[in-house]
PDB file of C-alpha atoms in Angstrom:
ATOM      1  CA  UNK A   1      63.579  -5.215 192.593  1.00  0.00           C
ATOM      2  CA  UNK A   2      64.912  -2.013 192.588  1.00  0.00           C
ATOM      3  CA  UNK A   3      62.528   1.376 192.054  1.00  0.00           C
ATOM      4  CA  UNK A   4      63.853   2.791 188.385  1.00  0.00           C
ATOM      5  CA  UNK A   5      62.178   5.685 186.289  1.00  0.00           C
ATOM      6  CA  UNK A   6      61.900   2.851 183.706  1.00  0.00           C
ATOM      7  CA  UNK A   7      60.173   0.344 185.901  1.00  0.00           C
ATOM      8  CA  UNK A   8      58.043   3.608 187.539  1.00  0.00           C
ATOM      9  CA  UNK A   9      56.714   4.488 183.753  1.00  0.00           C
ATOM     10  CA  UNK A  10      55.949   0.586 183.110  1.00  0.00           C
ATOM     11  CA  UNK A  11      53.949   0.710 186.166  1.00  0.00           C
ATOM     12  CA  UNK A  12      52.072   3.860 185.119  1.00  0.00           C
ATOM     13  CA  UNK A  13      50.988   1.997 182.009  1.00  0.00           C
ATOM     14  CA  UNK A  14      49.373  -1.067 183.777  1.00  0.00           C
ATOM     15  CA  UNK A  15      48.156   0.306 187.332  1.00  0.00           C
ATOM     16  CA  UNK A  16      47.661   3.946 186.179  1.00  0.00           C
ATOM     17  CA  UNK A  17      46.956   4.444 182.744  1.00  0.00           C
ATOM     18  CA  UNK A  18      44.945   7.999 182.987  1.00  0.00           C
ATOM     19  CA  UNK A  19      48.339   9.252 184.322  1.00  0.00           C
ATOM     20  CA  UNK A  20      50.514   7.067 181.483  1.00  0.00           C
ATOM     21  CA  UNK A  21      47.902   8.129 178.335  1.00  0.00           C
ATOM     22  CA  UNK A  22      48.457  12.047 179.829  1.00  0.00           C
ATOM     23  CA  UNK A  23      51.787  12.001 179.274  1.00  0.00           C
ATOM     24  CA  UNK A  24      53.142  11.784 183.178  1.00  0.00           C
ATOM     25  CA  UNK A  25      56.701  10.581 182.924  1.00  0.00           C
ATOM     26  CA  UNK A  26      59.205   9.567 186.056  1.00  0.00           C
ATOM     27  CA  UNK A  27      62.747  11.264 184.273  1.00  0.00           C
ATOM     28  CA  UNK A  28      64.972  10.874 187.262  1.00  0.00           C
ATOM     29  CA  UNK A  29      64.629   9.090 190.920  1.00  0.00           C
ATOM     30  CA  UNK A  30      67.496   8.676 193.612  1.00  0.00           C
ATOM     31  CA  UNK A  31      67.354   8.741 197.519  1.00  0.00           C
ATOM     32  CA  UNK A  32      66.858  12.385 197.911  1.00  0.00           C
ATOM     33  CA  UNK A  33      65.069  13.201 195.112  1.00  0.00           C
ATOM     34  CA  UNK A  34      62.142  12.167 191.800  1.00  0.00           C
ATOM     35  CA  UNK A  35      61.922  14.588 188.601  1.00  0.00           C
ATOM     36  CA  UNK A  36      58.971  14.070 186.901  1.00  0.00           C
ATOM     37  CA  UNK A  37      57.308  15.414 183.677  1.00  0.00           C
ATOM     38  CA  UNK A  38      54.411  15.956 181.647  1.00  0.00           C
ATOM     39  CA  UNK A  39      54.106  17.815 178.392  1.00  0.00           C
ATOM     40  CA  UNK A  40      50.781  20.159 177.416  1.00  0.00           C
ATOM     41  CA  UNK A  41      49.107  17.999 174.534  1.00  0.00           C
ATOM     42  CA  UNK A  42      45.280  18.194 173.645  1.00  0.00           C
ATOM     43  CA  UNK A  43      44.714  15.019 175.482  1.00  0.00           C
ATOM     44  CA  UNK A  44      45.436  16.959 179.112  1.00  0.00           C
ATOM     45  CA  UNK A  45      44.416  20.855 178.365  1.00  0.00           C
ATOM     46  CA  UNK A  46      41.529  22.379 179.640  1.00  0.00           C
ATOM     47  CA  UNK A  47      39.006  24.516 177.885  1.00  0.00           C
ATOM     48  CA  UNK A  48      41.707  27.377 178.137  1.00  0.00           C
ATOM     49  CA  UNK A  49      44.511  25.989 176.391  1.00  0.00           C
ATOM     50  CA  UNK A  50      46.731  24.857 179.277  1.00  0.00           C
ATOM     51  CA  UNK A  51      47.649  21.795 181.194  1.00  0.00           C
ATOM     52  CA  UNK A  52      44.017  20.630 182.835  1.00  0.00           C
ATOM     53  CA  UNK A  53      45.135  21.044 186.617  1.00  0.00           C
ATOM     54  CA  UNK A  54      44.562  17.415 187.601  1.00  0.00           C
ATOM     55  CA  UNK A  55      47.447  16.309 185.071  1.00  0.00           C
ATOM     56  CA  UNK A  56      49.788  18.500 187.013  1.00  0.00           C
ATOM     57  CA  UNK A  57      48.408  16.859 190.073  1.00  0.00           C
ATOM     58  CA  UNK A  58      49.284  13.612 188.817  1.00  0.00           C
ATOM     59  CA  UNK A  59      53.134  14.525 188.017  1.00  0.00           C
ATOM     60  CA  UNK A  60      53.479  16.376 191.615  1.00  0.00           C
ATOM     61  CA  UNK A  61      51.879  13.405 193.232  1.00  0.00           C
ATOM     62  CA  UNK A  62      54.230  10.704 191.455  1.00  0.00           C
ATOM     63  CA  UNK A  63      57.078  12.784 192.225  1.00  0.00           C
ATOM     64  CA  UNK A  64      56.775  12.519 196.000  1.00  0.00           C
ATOM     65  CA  UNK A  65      55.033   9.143 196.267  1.00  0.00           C
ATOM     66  CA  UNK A  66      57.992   7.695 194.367  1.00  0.00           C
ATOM     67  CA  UNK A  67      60.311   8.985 196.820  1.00  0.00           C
ATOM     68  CA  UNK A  68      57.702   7.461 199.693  1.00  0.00           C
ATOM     69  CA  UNK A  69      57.897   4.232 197.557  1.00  0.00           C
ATOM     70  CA  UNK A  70      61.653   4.142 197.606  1.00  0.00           C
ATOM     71  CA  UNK A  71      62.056   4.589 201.063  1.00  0.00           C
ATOM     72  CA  UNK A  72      60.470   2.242 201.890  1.00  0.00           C
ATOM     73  CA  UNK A  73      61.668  -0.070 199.485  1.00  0.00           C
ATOM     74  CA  UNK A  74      64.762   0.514 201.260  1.00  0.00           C
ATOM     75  CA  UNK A  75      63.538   0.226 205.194  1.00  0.00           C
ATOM     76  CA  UNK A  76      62.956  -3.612 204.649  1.00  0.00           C
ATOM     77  CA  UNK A  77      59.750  -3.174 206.449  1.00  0.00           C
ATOM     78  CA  UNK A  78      56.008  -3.299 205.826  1.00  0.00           C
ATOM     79  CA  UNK A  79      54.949  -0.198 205.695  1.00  0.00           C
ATOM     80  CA  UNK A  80      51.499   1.353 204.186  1.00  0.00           C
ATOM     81  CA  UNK A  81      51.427   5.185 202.211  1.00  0.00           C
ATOM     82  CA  UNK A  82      48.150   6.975 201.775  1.00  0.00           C
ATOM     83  CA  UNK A  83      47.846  10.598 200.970  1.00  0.00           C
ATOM     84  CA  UNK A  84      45.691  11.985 203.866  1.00  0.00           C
ATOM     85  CA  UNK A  85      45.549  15.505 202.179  1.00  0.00           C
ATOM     86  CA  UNK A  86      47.218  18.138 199.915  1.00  0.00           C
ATOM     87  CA  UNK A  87      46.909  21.245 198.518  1.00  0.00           C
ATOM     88  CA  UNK A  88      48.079  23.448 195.392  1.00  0.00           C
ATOM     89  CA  UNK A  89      48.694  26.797 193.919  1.00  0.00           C
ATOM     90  CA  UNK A  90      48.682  27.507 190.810  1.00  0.00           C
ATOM     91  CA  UNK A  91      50.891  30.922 189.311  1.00  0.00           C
ATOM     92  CA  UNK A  92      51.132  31.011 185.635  1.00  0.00           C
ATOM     93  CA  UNK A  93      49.431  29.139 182.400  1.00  0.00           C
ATOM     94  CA  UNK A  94      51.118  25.542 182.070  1.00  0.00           C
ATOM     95  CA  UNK A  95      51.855  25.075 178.796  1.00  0.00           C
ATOM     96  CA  UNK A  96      55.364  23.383 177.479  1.00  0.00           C
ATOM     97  CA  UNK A  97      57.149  20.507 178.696  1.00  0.00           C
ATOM     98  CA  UNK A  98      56.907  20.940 183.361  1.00  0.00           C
ATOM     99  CA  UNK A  99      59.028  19.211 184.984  1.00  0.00           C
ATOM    100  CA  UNK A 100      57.824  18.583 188.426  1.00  0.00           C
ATOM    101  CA  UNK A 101      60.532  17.823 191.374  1.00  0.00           C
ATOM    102  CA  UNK A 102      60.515  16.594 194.791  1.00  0.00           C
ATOM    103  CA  UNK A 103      64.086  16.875 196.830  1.00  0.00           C
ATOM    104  CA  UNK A 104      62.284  16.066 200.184  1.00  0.00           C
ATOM    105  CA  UNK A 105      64.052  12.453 200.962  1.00  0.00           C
ATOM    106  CA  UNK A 106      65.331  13.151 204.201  1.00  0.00           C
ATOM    107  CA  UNK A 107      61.811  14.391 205.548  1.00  0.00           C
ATOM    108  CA  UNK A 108      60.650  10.661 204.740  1.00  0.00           C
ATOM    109  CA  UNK A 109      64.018   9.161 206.077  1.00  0.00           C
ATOM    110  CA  UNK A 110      62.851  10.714 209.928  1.00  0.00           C
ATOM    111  CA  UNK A 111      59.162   9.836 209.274  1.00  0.00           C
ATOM    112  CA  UNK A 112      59.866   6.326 208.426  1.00  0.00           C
ATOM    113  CA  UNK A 113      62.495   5.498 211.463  1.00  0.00           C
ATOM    114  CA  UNK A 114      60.026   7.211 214.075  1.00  0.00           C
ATOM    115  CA  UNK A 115      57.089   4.735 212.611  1.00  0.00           C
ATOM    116  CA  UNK A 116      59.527   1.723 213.169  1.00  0.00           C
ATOM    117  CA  UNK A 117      61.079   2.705 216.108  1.00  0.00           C
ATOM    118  CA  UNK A 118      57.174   3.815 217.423  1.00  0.00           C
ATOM    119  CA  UNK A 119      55.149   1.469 215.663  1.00  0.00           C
ATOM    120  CA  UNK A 120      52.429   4.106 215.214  1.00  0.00           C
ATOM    121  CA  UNK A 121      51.749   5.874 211.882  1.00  0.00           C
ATOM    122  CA  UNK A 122      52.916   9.063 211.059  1.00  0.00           C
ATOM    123  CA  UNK A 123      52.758  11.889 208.686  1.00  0.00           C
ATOM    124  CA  UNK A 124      54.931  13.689 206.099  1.00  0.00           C
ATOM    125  CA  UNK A 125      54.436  16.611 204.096  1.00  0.00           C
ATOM    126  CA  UNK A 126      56.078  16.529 200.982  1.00  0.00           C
ATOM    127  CA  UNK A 127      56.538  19.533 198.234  1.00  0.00           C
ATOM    128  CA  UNK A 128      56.780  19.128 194.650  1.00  0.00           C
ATOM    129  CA  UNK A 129      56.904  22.564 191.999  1.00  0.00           C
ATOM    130  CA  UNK A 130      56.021  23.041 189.068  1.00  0.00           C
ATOM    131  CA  UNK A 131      58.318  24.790 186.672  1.00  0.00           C
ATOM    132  CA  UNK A 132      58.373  25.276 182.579  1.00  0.00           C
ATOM    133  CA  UNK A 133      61.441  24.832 180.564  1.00  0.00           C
ATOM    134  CA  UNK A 134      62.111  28.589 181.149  1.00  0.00           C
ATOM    135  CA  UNK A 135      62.650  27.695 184.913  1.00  0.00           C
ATOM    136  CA  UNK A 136      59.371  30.179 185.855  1.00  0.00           C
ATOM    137  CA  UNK A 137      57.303  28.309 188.370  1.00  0.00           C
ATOM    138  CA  UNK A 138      53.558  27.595 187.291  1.00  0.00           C
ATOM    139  CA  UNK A 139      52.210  25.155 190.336  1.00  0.00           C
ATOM    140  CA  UNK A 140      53.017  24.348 193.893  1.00  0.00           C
ATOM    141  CA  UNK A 141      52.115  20.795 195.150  1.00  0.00           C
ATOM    142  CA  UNK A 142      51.766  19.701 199.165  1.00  0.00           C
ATOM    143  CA  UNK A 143      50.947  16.295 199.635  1.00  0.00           C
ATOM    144  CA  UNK A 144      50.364  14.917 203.022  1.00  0.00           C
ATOM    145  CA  UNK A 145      51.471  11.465 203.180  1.00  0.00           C
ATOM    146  CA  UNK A 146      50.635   8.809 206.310  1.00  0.00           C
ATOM    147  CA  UNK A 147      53.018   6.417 206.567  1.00  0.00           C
ATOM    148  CA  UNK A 148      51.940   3.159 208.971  1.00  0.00           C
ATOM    149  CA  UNK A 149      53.637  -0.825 209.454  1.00  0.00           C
ATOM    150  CA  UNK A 150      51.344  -3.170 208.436  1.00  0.00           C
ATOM    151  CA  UNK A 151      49.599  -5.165 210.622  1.00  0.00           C
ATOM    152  CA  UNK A 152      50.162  -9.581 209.870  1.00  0.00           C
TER     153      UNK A 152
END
């Protein structure tokens, strides 16, 4: 089965449904890259009328792990993804549509060919921003994914 936005956002609705009723939506995924986005409704503001942080969290986090997803997909092997740790900053009021982007695919291309060619786990830092429909950047993702084969 092939990885599609359509098949991501179907997901979303049975495995993750805080993420699906928020409004997180997969608009575009190829090798290199995932586009994701979430619009500011009531259901994900905080108490100061903008997009509650963990929302945006949610969209950054799909965007790279989709990627991770895909690559792997693709590498035929067993292979486990975990986010070990990540970190955010946060530079204007989300409020709009944000479309969150990840163009990292190469980075997981190398981390995925050194765990097969190793067999030991590795890591991959992967960066997904934030930006409104004006194009002004309002949050900066870093997730730190592990990457491992699985064990029979």
């Amino acid at each position: 089965m092939v990885i599609s936005p359509s098949k991501l956002n179907t997901y979303l609705m049975f495995k993750l449904p805080a993420a699906f009723f928020t409004g997180v939506r997969t608009k575009a995924l190829n090798e290199n890259s995932c586009v994701v986005q979430v619009k500011h409704r009531w259901v994900n503001q905080n108490p100061f009328r903008s997009m509650f942080w963990a929302v945006q969290g949610m969209a950054a986090e799909l965007s790279t792990g989709a990627l991770v997803m895909t690559k792997i997909k693709a590498s035929g092997r067993p292979i486990s993804m975990l986010v070990a740790s990540n970190n955010a900053t946060f530079s204007k009021k989300a409020t709009g549509v944000i479309t969150f982007t990840c163009k990292e695919g190469h980075l997981i291309d190398a981390a995925i060919e050194k765990t097969i060619a190793s067999g030991e786990g590795q890591t991959v830092w992967l960066n997904a921003k934030g930006v409104n429909k004006e194009g002004v950047e309002v949050s900066d993702f870093n997730f730190e994914w592990t990457l491992k084969l699985k064990t029979k």
